[in-house]
Short mmCIF file of C-alpha atoms in Angstrom, two decimals:
data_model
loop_
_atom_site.label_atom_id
_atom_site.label_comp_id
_atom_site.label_asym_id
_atom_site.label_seq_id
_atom_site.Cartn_x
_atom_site.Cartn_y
_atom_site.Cartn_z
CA UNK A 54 -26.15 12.69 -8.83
CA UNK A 55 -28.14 12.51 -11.61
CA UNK A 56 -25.68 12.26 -13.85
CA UNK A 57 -24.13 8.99 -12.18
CA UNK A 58 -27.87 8.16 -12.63
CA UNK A 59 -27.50 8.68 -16.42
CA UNK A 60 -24.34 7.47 -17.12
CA UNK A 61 -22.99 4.68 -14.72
CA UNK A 62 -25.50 2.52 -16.32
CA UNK A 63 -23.82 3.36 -20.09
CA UNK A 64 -20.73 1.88 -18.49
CA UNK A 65 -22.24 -1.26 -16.84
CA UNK A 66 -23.89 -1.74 -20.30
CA UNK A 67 -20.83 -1.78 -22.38
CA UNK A 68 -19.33 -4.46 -19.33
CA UNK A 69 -22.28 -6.65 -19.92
CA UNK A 70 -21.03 -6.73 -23.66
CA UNK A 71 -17.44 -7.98 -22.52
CA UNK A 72 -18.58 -10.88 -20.92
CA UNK A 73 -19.91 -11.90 -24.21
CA UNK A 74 -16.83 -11.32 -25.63
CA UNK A 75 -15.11 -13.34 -23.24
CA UNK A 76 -13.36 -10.37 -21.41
CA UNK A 77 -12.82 -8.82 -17.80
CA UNK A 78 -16.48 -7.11 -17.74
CA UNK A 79 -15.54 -3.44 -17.22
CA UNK A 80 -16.92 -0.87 -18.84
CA UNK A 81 -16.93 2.98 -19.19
CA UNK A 82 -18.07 6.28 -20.79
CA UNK A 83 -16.56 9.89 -21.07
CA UNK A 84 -18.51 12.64 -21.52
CA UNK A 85 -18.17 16.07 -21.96
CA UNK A 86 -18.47 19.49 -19.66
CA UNK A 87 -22.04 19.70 -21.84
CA UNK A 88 -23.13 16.23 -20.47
CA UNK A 89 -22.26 14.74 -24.18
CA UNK A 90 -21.30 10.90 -24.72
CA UNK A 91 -17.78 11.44 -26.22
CA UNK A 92 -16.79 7.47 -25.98
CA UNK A 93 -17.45 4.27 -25.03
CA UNK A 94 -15.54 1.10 -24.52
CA UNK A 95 -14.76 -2.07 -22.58
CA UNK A 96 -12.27 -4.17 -22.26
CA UNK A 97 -10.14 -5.93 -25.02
CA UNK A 98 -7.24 -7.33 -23.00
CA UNK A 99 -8.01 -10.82 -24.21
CA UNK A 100 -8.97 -10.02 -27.73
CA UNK A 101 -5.81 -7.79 -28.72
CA UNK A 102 -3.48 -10.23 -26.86
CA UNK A 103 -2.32 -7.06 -24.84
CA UNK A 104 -2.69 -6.52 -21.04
CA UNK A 105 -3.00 -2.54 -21.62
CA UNK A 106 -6.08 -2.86 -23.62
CA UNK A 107 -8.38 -1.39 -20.79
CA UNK A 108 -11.66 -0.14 -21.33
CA UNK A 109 -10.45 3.49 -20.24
CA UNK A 110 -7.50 3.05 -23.04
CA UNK A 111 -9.60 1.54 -25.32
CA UNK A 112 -11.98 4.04 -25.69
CA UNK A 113 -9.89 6.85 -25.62
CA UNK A 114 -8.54 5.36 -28.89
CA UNK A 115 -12.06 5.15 -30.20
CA UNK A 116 -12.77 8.97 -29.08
CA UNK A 117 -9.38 10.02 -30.84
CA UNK A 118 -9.79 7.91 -34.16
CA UNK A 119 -13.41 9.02 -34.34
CA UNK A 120 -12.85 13.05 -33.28
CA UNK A 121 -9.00 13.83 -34.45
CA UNK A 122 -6.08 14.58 -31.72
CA UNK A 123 -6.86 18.49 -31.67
CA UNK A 124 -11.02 18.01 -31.16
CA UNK A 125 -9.96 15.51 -28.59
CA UNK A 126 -7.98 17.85 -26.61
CA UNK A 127 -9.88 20.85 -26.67
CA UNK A 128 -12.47 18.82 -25.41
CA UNK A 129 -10.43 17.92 -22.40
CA UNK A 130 -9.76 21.51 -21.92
CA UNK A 131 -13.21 22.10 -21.00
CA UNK A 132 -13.59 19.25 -18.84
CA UNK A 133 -14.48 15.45 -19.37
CA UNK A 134 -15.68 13.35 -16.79
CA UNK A 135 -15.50 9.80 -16.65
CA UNK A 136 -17.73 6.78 -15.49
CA UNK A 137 -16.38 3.57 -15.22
CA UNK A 138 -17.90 0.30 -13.57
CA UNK A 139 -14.37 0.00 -11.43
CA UNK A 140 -11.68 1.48 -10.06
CA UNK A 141 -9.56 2.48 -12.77
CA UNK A 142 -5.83 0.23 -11.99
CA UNK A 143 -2.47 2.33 -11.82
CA UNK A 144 -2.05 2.81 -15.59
CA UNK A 145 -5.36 3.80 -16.02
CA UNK A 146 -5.59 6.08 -13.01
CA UNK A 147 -1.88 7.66 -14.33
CA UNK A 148 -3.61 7.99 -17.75
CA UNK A 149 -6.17 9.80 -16.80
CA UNK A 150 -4.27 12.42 -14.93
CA UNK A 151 -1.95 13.05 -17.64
CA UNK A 152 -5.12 13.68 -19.44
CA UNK A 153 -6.37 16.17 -16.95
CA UNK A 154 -9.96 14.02 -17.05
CA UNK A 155 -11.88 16.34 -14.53
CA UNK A 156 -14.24 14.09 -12.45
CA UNK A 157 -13.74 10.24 -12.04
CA UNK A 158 -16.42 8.42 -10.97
CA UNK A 159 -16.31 4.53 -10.55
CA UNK A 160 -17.90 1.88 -9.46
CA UNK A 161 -16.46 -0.94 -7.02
CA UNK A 162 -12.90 -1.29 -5.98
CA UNK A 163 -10.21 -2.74 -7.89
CA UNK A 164 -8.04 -4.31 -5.12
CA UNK A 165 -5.82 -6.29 -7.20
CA UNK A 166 -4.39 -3.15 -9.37
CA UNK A 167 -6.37 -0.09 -8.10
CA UNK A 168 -4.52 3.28 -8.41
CA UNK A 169 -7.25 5.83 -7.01
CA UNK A 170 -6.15 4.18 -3.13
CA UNK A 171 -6.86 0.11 -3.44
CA UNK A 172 -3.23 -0.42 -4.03
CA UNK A 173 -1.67 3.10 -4.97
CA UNK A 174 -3.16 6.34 -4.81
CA UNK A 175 -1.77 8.04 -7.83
CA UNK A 176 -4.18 10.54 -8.04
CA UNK A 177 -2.86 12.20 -4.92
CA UNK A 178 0.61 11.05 -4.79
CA UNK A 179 3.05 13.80 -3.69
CA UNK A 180 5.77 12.70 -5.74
CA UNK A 181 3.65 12.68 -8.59
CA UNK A 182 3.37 16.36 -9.74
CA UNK A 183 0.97 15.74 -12.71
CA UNK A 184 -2.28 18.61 -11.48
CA UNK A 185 -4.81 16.12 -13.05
CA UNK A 186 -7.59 14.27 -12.08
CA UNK A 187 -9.72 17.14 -10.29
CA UNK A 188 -12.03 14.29 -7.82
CA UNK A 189 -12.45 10.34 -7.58
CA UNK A 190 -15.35 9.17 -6.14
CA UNK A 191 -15.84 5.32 -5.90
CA UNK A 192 -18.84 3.14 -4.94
CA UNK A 193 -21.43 4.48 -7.72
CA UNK A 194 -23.34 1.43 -8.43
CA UNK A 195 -21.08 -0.76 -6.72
CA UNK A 196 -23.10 -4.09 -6.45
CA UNK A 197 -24.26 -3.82 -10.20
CA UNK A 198 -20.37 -4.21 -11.01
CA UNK A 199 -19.53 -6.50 -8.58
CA UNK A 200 -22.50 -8.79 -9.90
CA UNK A 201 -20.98 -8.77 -12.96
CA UNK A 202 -17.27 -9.81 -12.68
CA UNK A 203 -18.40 -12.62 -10.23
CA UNK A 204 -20.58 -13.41 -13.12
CA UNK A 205 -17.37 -13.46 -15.21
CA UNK A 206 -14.94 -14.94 -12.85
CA UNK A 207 -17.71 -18.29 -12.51
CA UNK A 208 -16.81 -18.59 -16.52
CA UNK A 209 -12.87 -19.82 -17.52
CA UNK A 210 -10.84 -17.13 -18.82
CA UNK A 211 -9.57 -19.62 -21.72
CA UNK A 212 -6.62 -16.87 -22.35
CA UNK A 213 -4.72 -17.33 -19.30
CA UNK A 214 -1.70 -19.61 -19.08
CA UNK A 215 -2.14 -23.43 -18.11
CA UNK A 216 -6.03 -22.62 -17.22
CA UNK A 217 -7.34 -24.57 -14.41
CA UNK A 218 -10.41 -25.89 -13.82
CA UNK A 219 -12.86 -24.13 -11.79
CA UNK A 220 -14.87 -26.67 -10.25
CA UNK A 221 -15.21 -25.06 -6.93
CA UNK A 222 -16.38 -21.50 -7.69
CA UNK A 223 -20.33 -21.21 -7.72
CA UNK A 224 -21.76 -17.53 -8.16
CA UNK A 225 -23.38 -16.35 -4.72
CA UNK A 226 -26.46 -13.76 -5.38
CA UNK B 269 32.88 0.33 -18.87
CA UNK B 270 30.54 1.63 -16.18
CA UNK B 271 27.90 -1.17 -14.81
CA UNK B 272 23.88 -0.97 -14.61
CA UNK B 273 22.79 -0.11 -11.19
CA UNK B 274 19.95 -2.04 -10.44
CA UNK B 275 17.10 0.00 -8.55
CA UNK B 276 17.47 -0.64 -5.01
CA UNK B 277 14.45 -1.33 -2.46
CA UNK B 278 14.11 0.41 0.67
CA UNK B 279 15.35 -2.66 2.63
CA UNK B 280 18.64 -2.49 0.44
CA UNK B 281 20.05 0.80 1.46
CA UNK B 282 22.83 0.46 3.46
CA UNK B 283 22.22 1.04 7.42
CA UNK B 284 25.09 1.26 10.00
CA UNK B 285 22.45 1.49 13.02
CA UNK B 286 18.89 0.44 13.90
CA UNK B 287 16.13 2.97 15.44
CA UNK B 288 15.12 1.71 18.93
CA UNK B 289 11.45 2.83 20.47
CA UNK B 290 10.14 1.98 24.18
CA UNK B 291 8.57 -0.30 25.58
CA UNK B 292 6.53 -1.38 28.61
CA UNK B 293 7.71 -4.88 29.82
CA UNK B 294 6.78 -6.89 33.20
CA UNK B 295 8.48 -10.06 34.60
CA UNK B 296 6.40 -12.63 34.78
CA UNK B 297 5.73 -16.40 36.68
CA UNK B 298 7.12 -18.98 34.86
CA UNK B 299 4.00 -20.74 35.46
CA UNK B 300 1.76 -18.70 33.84
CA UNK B 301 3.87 -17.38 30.76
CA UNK B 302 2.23 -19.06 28.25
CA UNK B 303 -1.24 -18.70 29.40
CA UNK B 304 -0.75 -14.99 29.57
CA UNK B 305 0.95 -15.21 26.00
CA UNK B 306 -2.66 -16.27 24.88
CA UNK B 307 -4.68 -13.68 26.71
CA UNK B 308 -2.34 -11.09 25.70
CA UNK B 309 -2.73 -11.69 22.36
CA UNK B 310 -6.48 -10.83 22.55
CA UNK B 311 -5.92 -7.55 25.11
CA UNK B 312 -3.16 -6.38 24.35
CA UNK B 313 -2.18 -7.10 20.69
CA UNK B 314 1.03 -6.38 19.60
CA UNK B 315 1.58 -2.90 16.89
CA UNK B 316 2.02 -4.59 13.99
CA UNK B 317 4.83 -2.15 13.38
CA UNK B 318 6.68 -4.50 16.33
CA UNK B 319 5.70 -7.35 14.87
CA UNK B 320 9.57 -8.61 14.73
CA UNK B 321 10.02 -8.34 18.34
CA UNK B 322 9.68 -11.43 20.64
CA UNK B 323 6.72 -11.40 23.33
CA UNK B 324 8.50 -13.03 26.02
CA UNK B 325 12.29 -13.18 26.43
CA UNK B 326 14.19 -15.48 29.64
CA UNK B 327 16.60 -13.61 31.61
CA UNK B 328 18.55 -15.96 33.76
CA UNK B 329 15.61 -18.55 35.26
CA UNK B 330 13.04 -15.24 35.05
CA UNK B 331 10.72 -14.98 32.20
CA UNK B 332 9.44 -10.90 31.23
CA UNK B 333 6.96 -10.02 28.73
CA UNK B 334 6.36 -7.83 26.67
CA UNK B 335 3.16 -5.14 27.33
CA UNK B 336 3.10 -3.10 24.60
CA UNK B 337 4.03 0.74 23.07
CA UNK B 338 5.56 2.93 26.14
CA UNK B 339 3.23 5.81 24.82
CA UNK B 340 0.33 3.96 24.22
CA UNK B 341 0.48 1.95 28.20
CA UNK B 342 -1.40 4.32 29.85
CA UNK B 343 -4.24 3.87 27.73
CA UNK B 344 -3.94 0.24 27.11
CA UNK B 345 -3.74 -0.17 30.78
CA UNK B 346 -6.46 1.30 32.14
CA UNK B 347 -8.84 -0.87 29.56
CA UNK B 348 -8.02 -3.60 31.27
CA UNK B 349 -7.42 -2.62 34.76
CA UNK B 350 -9.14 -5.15 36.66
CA UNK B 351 -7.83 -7.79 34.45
CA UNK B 352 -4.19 -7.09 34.63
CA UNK B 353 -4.27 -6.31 38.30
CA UNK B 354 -4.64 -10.38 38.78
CA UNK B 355 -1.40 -11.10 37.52
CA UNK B 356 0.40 -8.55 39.80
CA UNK B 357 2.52 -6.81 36.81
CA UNK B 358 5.42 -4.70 37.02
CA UNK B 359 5.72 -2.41 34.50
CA UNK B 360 9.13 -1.22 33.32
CA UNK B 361 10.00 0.62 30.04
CA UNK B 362 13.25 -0.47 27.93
CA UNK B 363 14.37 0.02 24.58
CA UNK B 364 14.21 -2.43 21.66
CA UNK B 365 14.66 -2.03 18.11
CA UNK B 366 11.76 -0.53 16.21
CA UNK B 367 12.76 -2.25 12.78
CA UNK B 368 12.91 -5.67 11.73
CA UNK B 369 16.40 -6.90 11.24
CA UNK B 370 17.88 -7.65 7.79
CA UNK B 371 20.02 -10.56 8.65
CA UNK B 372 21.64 -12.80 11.38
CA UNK B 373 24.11 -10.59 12.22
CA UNK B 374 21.29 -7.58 13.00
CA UNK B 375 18.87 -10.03 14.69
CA UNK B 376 22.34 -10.35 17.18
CA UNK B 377 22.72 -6.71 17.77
CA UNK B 378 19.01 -6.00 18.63
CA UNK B 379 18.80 -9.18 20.69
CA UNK B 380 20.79 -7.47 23.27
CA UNK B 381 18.02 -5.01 23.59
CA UNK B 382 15.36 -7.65 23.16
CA UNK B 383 14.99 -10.09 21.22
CA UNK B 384 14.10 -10.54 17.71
CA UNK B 385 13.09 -12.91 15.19
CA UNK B 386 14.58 -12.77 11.29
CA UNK B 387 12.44 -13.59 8.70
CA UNK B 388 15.07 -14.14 5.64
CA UNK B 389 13.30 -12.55 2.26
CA UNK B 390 12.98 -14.45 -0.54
CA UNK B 391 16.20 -14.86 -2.54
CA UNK B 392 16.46 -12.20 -5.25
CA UNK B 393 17.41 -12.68 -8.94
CA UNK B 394 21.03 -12.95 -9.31
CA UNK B 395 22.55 -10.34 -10.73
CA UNK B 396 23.28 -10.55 -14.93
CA UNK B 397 26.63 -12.13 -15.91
CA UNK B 398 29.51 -9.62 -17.54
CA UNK B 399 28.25 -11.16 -20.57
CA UNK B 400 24.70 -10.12 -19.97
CA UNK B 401 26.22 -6.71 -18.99
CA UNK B 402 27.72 -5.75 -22.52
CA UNK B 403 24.78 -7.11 -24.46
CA UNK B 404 22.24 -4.76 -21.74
CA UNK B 405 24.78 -1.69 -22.44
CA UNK B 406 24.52 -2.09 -26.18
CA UNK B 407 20.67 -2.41 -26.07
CA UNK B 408 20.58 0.77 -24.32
CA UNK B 409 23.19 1.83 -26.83
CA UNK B 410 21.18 1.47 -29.74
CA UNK B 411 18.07 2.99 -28.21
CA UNK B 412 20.13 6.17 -27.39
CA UNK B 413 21.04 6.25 -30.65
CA UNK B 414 17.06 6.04 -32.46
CA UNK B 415 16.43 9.10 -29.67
CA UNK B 416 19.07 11.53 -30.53
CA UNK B 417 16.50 12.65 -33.43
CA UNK B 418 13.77 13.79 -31.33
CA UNK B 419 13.46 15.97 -28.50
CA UNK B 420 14.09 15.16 -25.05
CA UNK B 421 10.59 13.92 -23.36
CA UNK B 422 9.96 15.50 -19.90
CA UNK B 423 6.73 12.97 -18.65
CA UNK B 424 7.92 10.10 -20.47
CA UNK B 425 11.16 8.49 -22.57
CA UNK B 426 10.59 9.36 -26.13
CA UNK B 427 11.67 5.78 -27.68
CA UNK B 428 11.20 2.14 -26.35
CA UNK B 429 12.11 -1.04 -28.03
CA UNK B 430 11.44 -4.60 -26.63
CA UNK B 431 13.84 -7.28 -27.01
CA UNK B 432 13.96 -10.69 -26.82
CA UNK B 433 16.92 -11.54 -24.33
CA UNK B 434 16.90 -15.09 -25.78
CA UNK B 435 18.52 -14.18 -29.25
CA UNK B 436 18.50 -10.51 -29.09
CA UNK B 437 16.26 -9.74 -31.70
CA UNK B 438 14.31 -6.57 -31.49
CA UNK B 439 10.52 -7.46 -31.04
CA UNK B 440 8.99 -4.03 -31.07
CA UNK B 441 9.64 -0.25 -31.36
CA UNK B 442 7.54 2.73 -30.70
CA UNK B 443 8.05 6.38 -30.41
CA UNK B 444 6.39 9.27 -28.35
CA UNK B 445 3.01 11.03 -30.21
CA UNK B 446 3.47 14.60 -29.00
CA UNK B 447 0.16 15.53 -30.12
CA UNK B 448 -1.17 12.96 -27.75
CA UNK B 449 -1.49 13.37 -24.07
CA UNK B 450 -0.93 9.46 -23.69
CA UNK B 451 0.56 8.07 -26.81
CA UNK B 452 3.48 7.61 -25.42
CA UNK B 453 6.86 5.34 -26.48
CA UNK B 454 6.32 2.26 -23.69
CA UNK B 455 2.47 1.97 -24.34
CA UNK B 456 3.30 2.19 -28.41
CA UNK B 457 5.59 -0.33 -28.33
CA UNK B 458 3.86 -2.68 -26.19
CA UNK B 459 0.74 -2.41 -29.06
CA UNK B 460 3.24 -3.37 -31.62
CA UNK B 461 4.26 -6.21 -29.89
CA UNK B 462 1.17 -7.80 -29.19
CA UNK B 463 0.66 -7.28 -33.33
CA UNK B 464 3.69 -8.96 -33.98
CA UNK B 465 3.42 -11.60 -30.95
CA UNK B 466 -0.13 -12.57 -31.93
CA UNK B 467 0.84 -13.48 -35.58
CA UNK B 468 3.33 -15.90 -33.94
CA UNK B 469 2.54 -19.74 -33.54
CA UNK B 470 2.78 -20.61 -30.19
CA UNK B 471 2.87 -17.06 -29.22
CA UNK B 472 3.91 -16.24 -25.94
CA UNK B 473 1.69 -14.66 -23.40
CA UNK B 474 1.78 -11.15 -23.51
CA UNK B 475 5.52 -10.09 -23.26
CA UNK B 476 6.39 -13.05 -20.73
CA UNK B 477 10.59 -12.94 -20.57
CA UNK B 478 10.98 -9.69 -22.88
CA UNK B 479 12.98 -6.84 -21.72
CA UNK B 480 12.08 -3.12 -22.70
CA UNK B 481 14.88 -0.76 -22.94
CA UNK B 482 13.80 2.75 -23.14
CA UNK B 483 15.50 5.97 -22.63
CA UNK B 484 14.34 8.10 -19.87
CA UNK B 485 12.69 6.09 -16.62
CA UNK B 486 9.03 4.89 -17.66
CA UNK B 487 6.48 6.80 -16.74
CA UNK B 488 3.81 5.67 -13.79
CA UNK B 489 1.12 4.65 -16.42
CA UNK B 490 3.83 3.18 -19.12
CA UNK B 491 5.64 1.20 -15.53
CA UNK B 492 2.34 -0.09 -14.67
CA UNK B 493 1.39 -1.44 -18.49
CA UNK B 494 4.88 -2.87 -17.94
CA UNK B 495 3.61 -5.05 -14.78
CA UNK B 496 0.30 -5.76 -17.15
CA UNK B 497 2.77 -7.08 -19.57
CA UNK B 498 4.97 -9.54 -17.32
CA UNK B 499 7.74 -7.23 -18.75
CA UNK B 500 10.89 -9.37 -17.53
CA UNK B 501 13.18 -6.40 -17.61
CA UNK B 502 13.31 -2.92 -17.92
CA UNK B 503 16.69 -0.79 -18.75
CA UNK B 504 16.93 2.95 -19.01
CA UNK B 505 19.30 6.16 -18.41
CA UNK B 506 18.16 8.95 -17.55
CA UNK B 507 15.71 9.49 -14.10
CA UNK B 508 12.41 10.75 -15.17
CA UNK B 509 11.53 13.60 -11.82
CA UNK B 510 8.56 14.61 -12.88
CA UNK B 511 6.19 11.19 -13.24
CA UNK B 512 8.74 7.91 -12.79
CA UNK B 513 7.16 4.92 -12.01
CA UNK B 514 10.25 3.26 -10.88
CA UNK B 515 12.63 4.85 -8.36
CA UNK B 516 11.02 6.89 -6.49
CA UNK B 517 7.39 5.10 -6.84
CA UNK B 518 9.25 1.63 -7.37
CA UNK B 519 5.65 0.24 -8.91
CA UNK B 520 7.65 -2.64 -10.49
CA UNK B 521 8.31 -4.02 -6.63
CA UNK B 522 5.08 -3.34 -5.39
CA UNK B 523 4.50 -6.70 -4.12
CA UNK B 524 0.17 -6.21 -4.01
CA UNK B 525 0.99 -6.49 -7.96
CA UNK B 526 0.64 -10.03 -9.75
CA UNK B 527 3.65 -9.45 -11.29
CA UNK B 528 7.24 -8.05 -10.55
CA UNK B 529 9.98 -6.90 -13.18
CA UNK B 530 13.47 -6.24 -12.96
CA UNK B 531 14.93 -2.40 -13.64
CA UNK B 532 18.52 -1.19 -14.19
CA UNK B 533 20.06 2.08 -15.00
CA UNK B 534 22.74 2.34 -16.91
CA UNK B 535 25.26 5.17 -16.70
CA UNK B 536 26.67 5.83 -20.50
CA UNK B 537 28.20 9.03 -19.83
CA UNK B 538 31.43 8.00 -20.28
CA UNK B 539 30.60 5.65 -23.24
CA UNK B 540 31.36 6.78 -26.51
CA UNK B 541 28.42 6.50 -27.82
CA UNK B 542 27.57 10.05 -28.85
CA UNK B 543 30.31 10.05 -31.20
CA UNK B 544 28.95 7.03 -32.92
#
């Protein structure tokens, strides 16, 4: 508990900094079995002109340039948990069993692309046989992230083809 | 030359018979058919696993409707006792189909049990042209070919390449990083395209009409950054039975997804390419 209490709000702060960015606002952080920061990241989907640029992917990359392959998966021998503001989607969720993360804790659901049970639930798939991902839990500051991507989806994403105007959409708090 | 085989869905597989299921019917007065349509609707919805089966059918000048599940009546019933006991029903169980029918010819055959209603799915891609074929095969050729240095993957195909369809031009590589939990070929090359895709003018968005050709069957994550990037195509060989996103999990189809792609596998046993 107090851990969510420590870190969900790492990972809602690094969201807050993709909406000024101009991207999806989801963030997250990994830390170690010693309750260490090991990464943090958002997305960069719009930015790197690549739809796998998630903020779980992204900031594996940063943990891996910054610590080296071998520190990297030593320290996922002993555990690392992650906290992220949403459900991770399929690839992320299929990602982070192959890495063996230990605990995942998220925020509010992902029903578009979920894969920890909004739209798949790769995590516990029987025809999956990858032993990863050891718990999900979901809901862990829920409303904070939800606040955020309406906050996100009132703005234009400029990226996406033939935008249209959103003259309808007013944020409800 | 032996042809892809395009991933079937569920609803393609072949089917000689239909599974029937019971259910409790009751004749009803003509004059109140529709009014008890609208009640029943409320009381006693229909399983949305039966949603294909017609609520009231005519036999000769009589008019019977449907109640509901066989094994779910006695509950259902006594509910609504009181109510029900107005219209002076007559329960009887019969058998209709428990599946939706796939075409006309179907929605005939279960008819006779009860009728049915066929909702034709939306027309599918048509299949490539011979053409098409022998430019897929040698794509998958070629990437056979870059993999025969490195060892076999067991979670993921060791190589990918995307390819522009248009002119056949290779867009991308990318390679498995063993040393990596994640790094693997599909994810790579999909990186390497958006590098060489952004530098573009008038790039396209993400990999909108590419086709990724890859060894072994994409993994569930690399499948899934395949629907992320409007992939148009995906062609491999060999079935991936440990983590494969597409035949057994068939994530490319899943129709919650914004996007859909296309997968074939090619059989090039009996190619010659291994001599080449």
């Amino acid at each position: 508990m107090d851990m969510e209490v420590n870190w969900m709000p790492v990972a809602l702060q690094e969201g807050h900094e993709a909406i000024e960015r101009g991207e999806v606002p989801i963030g997250c952080v990994y830390v170690s079995s010693d309750g260490i920061e090991l990464a943090r990241g958002s997305n960069r989907c719009n930015e790197m002109r690549d739809g796998t640029r998630h903020a779980e992917l992204v900031a594996y990359e940063q943990m891996v340039l910054r610590m080296g392959t071998a520190r990297v998966r030593e320290e996922f021998s002993r555990g690392v948990d992650l906290y992220v503001t949403c459900e991770p989607c399929i690839m992320c969720c299929a990602a982070l069993a192959l890495l063996k993360v230990r605990h995942v804790v998220f925020g509010c659901k992902n029903e578009k692309f979920g894969g920890c049970g909004s739209v798949r639930a790769i995590h516990e798939s029987r025809s999956t046989r990858i032993p990863g991902i050891v718990s999900v839990k979901g809901g862990v500051f829920a409303e904070e992230a939800i606040e955020m991507l309406q906050k996100f989806y009132t703005q234009e994403n400029l990226n996406a083809p033939e935008p249209k105007k959103k003259r309808q959409r007013t944020l409800h708090t | 030359m032996a042809k892809p085989l395009r991933i079937p869905l569920d609803d393609e597989e072949e089917r000689s018979s239909f599974p029937l299921t019971e259910v409790v019917t009751s004749a009803v007065e003509t004059s109140s058919a529709s009014k008890l349509m609208l009640l029943f609707k409320d009381i006693l919805p229909m399983d949305e696993d039966l949603g294909h089966l017609k609520r009231i059918r005519r036999v000769d000048n009589r008019l019977e409707i449907v109640l509901g599940r066989a094994n779910l009546w006695e509950s259902a019933q006594s509910s609504n006792e009181e109510l029900l006991r107005t219209f002076n029903l007559n329960p009887v169980t019969v058998e209709v189909s428990s599946v939706e029918p796939r075409n006309k010819e179907e929605m005939e055959e279960m008819g006779q049990y009860w009728p049915v209603t066929y909702k034709p799915k939306r027309v599918r891609a048509p299949l490539p042209s011979e053409a098409e074929y022998e430019v897929m095969m040698e794509h998958a050729r070629q990437i056979h070919i870059r993999s025969s240095s490195l060892e076999a993957g067991e979670l993921c195909s060791t190589v990918a390449m995307i390819v522009d369809p248009k002119d056949g031009s290779i867009v991308s590589e990318g390679a498995v990083d063993t040393s990596d939990a994640i790094s693997h070929a599909v994810l790579g090359c999909i990186r390497n395209a958006a590098t060489v895709l952004s530098t573009r003018p008038g790039a396209l968005y993400l990999c909108t009409g590419l086709d990724c050709y890859v060894v072994m069957e994409p993994c569930v994550m690399c499948t899934m950054a395949l629907v992320h990037s409007r992939i148009r195509r995906t062609v491999f060989s060999q079935r991936n039975e440990v983590f494969g996103g597409l035949l057994r999990t068939k994530i490319h189809r899943e129709r919650a997804l914004n996007h859909r792609f296309e997968a074939y596998q090619v059989d090039l046993s009996c190619d010659d390419y291994r001599s080449s």
